[in-house]
Coordinates of C-alpha atoms in Angstrom, one line a residue:
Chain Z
X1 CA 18.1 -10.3 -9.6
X2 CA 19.8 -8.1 -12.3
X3 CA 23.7 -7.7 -12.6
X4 CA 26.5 -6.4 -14.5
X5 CA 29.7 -7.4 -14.8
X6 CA 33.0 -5.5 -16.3
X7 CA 35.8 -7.5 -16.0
X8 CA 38.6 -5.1 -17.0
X9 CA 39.7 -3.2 -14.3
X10 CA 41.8 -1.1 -16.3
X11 CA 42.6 -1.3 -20.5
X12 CA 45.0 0.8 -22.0
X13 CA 44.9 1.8 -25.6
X14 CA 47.3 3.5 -28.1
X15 CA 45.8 7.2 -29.4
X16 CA 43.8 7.2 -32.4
X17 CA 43.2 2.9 -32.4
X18 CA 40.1 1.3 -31.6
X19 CA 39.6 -0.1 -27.7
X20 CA 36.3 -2.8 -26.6
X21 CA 35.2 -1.9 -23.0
X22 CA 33.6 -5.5 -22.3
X23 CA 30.5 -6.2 -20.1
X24 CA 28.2 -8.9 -19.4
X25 CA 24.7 -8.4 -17.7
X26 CA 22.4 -11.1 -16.2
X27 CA 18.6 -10.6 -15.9
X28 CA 15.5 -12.9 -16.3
X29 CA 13.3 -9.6 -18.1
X30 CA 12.6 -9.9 -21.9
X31 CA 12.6 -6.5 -22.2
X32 CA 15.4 -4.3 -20.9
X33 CA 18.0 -1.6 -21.3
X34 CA 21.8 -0.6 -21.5
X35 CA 23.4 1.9 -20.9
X36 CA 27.4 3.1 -21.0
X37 CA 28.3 6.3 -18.6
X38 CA 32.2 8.0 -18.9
X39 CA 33.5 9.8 -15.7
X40 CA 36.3 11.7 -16.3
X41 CA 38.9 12.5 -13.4
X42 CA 36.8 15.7 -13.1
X43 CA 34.2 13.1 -11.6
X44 CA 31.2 13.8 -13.5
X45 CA 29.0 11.0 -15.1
X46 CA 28.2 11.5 -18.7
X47 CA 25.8 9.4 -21.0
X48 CA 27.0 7.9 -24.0
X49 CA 25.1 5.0 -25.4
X50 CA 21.9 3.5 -25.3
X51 CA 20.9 -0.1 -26.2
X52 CA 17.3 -1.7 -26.3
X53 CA 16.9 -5.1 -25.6
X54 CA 14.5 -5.2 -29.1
X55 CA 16.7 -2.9 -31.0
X56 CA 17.4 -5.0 -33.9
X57 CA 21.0 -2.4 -34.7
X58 CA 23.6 -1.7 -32.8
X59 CA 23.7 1.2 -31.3
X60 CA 26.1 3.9 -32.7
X61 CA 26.8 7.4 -31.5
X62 CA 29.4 9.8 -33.0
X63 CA 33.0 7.3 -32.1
X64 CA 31.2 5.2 -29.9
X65 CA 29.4 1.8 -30.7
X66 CA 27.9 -1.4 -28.9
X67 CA 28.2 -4.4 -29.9
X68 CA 25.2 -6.0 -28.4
X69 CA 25.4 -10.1 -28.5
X70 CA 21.4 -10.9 -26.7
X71 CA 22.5 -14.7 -26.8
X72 CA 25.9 -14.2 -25.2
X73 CA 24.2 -11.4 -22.2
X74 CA 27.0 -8.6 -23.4
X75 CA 26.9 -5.3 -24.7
X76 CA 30.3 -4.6 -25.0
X77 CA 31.5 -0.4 -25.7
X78 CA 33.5 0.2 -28.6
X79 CA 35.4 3.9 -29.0
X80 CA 37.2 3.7 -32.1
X81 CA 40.0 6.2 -32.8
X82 CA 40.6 6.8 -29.5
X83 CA 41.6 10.3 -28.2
X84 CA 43.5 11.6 -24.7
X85 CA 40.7 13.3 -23.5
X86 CA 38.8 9.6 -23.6
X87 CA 41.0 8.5 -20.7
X88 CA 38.1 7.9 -18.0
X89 CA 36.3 5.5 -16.2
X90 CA 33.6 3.8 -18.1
X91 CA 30.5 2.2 -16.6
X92 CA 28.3 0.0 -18.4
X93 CA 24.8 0.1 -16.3
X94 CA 21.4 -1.5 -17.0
X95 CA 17.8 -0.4 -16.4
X96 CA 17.0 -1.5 -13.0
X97 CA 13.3 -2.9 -12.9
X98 CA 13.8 -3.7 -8.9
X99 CA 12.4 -0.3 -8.5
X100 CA 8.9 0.1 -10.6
X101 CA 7.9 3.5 -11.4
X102 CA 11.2 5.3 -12.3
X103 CA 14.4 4.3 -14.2
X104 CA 16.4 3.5 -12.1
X105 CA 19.4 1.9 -12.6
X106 CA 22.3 -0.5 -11.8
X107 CA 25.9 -0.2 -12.3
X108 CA 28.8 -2.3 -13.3
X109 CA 32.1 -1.3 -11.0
X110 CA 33.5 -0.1 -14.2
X111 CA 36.8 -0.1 -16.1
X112 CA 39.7 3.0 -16.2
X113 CA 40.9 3.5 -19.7
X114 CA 43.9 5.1 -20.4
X115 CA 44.8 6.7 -24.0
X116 CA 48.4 6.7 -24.8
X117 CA 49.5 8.9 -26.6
Chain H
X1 CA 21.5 24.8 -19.4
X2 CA 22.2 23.5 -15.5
X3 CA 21.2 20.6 -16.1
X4 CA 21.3 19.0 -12.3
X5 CA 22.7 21.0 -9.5
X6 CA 24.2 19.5 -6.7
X7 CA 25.1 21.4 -3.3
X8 CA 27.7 21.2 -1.7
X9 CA 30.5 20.3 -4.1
X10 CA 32.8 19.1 -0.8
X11 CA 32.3 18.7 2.7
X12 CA 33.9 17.4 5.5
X13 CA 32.0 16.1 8.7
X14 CA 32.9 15.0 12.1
X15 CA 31.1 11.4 13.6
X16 CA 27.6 12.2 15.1
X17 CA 27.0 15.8 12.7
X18 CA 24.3 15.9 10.2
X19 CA 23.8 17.8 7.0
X20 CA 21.6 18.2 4.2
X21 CA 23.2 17.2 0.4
X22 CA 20.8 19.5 -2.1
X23 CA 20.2 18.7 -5.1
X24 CA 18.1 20.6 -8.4
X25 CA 17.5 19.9 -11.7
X26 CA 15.5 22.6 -14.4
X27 CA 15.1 19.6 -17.0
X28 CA 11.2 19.1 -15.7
X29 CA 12.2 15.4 -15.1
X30 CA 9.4 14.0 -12.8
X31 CA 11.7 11.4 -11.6
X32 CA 15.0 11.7 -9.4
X33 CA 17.7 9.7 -7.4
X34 CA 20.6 9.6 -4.8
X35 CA 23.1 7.4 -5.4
X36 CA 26.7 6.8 -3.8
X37 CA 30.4 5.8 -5.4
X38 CA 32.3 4.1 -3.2
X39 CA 36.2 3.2 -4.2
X40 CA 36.0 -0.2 -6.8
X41 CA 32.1 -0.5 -6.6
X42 CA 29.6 1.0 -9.1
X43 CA 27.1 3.4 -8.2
X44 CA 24.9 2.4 -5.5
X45 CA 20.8 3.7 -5.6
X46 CA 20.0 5.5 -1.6
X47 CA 17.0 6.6 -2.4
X48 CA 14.6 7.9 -5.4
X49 CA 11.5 10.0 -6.0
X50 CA 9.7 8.5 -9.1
X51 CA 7.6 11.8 -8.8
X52 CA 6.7 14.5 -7.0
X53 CA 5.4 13.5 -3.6
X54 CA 6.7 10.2 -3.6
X55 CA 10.3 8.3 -2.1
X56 CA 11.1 5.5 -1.8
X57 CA 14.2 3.2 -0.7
X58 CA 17.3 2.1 -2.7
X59 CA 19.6 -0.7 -2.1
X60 CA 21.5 1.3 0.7
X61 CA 18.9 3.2 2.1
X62 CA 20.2 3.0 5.8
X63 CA 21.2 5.8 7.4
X64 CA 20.0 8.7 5.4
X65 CA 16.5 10.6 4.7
X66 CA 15.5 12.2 1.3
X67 CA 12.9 15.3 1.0
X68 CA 11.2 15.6 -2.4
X69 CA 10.9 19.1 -2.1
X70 CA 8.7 20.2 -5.0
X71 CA 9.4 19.0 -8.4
X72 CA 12.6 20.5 -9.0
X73 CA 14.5 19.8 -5.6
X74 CA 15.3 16.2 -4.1
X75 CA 17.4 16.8 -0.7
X76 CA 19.5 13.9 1.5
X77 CA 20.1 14.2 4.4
X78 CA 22.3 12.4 7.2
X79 CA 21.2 12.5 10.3
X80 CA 23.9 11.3 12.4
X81 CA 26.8 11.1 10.1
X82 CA 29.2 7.7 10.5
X83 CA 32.7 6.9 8.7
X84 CA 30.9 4.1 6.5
X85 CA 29.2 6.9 4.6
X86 CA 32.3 8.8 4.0
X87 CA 31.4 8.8 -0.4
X88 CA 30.9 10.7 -3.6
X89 CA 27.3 11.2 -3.6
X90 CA 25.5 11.7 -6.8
X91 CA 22.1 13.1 -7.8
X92 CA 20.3 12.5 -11.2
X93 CA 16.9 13.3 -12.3
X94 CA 15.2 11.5 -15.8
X95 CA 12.0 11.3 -17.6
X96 CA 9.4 8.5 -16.2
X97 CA 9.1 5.0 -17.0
X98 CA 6.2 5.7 -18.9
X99 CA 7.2 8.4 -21.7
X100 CA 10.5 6.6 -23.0
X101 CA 12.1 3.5 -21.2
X102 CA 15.3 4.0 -23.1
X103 CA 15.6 8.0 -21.6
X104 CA 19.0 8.5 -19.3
X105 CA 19.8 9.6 -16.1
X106 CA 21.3 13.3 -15.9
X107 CA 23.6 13.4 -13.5
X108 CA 24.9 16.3 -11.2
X109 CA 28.4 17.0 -10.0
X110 CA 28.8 15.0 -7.2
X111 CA 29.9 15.7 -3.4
X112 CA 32.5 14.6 -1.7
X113 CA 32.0 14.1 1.4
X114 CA 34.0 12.6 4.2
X115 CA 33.1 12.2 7.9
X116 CA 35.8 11.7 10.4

């Protein structure tokens, strides 16, 4: 069985410094996926990152980063310079291969970040 | 760009009432899901269509039904409508398995929906 873990209920960061939105997954699959959703208070879920299990770079997009360790089962988020409008929850979720034939997948119970200004 | 589209956007039930979530996306993603957000947990898969024709069960499948419509429109439905499912319910639609494993789920709006 496949599972994430993010231990950080809640993190808060000062405005324009650098915050790590840990999570650990568990799976027995060689090949797999990870992914890092943000839902604002307005409640929608927005894609940020992607990670491959075979991507031999970190992923990087715009601010954000993952800092993928394969031997340690973490793929931790890192927004650096961090803004207000990145207060949010953050969920880090993995491809779920429970379900063959779609990509589905299944979700950490997330951490609230809050930007101070 | 709509993206997905999810209908309605809140909705309050009594015990015992049924209703029909809807749900459509104009990406021309053959695959598409319900899920549920519950207070502290992550999302929960009810239900997904990994193409047109096809559904299948989640991990909380109980208590709801899912239409795939046509290839734009994946409905859910509650038939008899209890507290426990008192949620924000969310759609998403992606591409298959097949193209690109490392393609994400879109996601809609969300409802919230309580029951009393």
């Amino acid at each position: 069985a496949q599972k994430i873990t993010q231990t950080q209920p809640g993190m808060f960061v000062q405005e324009k410094e650098a915050v790590t939105l840990d999570c650990t997954y568990d799976t027995s699959d060689q090949s797999y996926g990870l992914f890092w959703y943000k839902q604002p208070s307005s409640g929608e879920m927005i894609f940020l990152i992607y990670q491959g299990s075979y991507d031999e770079q970190n992923a990087t997009e715009g601010r954000y980063s993952l800092n993928f360790q394969k031997a340690r089962k973490s793929a931790n988020l890192v927004i650096s310079a961090s803004q207000l409008g990145d207060s949010a929850m953050y969920f880090c979720a993995m491809r779920d291969r429970s379900y063959p034939g779609a990509n589905n997948l299944f979700f950490g119970t997330g951490t609230r970040l809050t930007v101070i200004p | 760009n709509a993206g997905v589209t999810q209908t309605p956007k809140f909705q309050v039930l009594k015990t015992g009432q049924s209703m029909t979530l809807q749900c459509a996306q104009d990406m021309n993603h053959n695959s598409m899901y319900w899920y549920r957000q519950d207070p502290g947990m992550g999302l929960r898969l009810i239900y997904y269509s990994a193409s047109e024709g096809t559904t299948d069960k989640g991990e909380v499948p109980n208590g709801y039904n899912v239409s795939r419509l046509n290839k734009r429109e994946f409905s859910l439905r509650l038939e008899s409508a209890a507290p426990s499912q008192t949620s924000v319910y969310f759609c998403a639609s992606s591409e298959d398995t097949g193209v690109k494993g490392n393609q994400p789920q879109h996601f809609g709006d969300g409802t919230r929906l309580s029951i009393l």
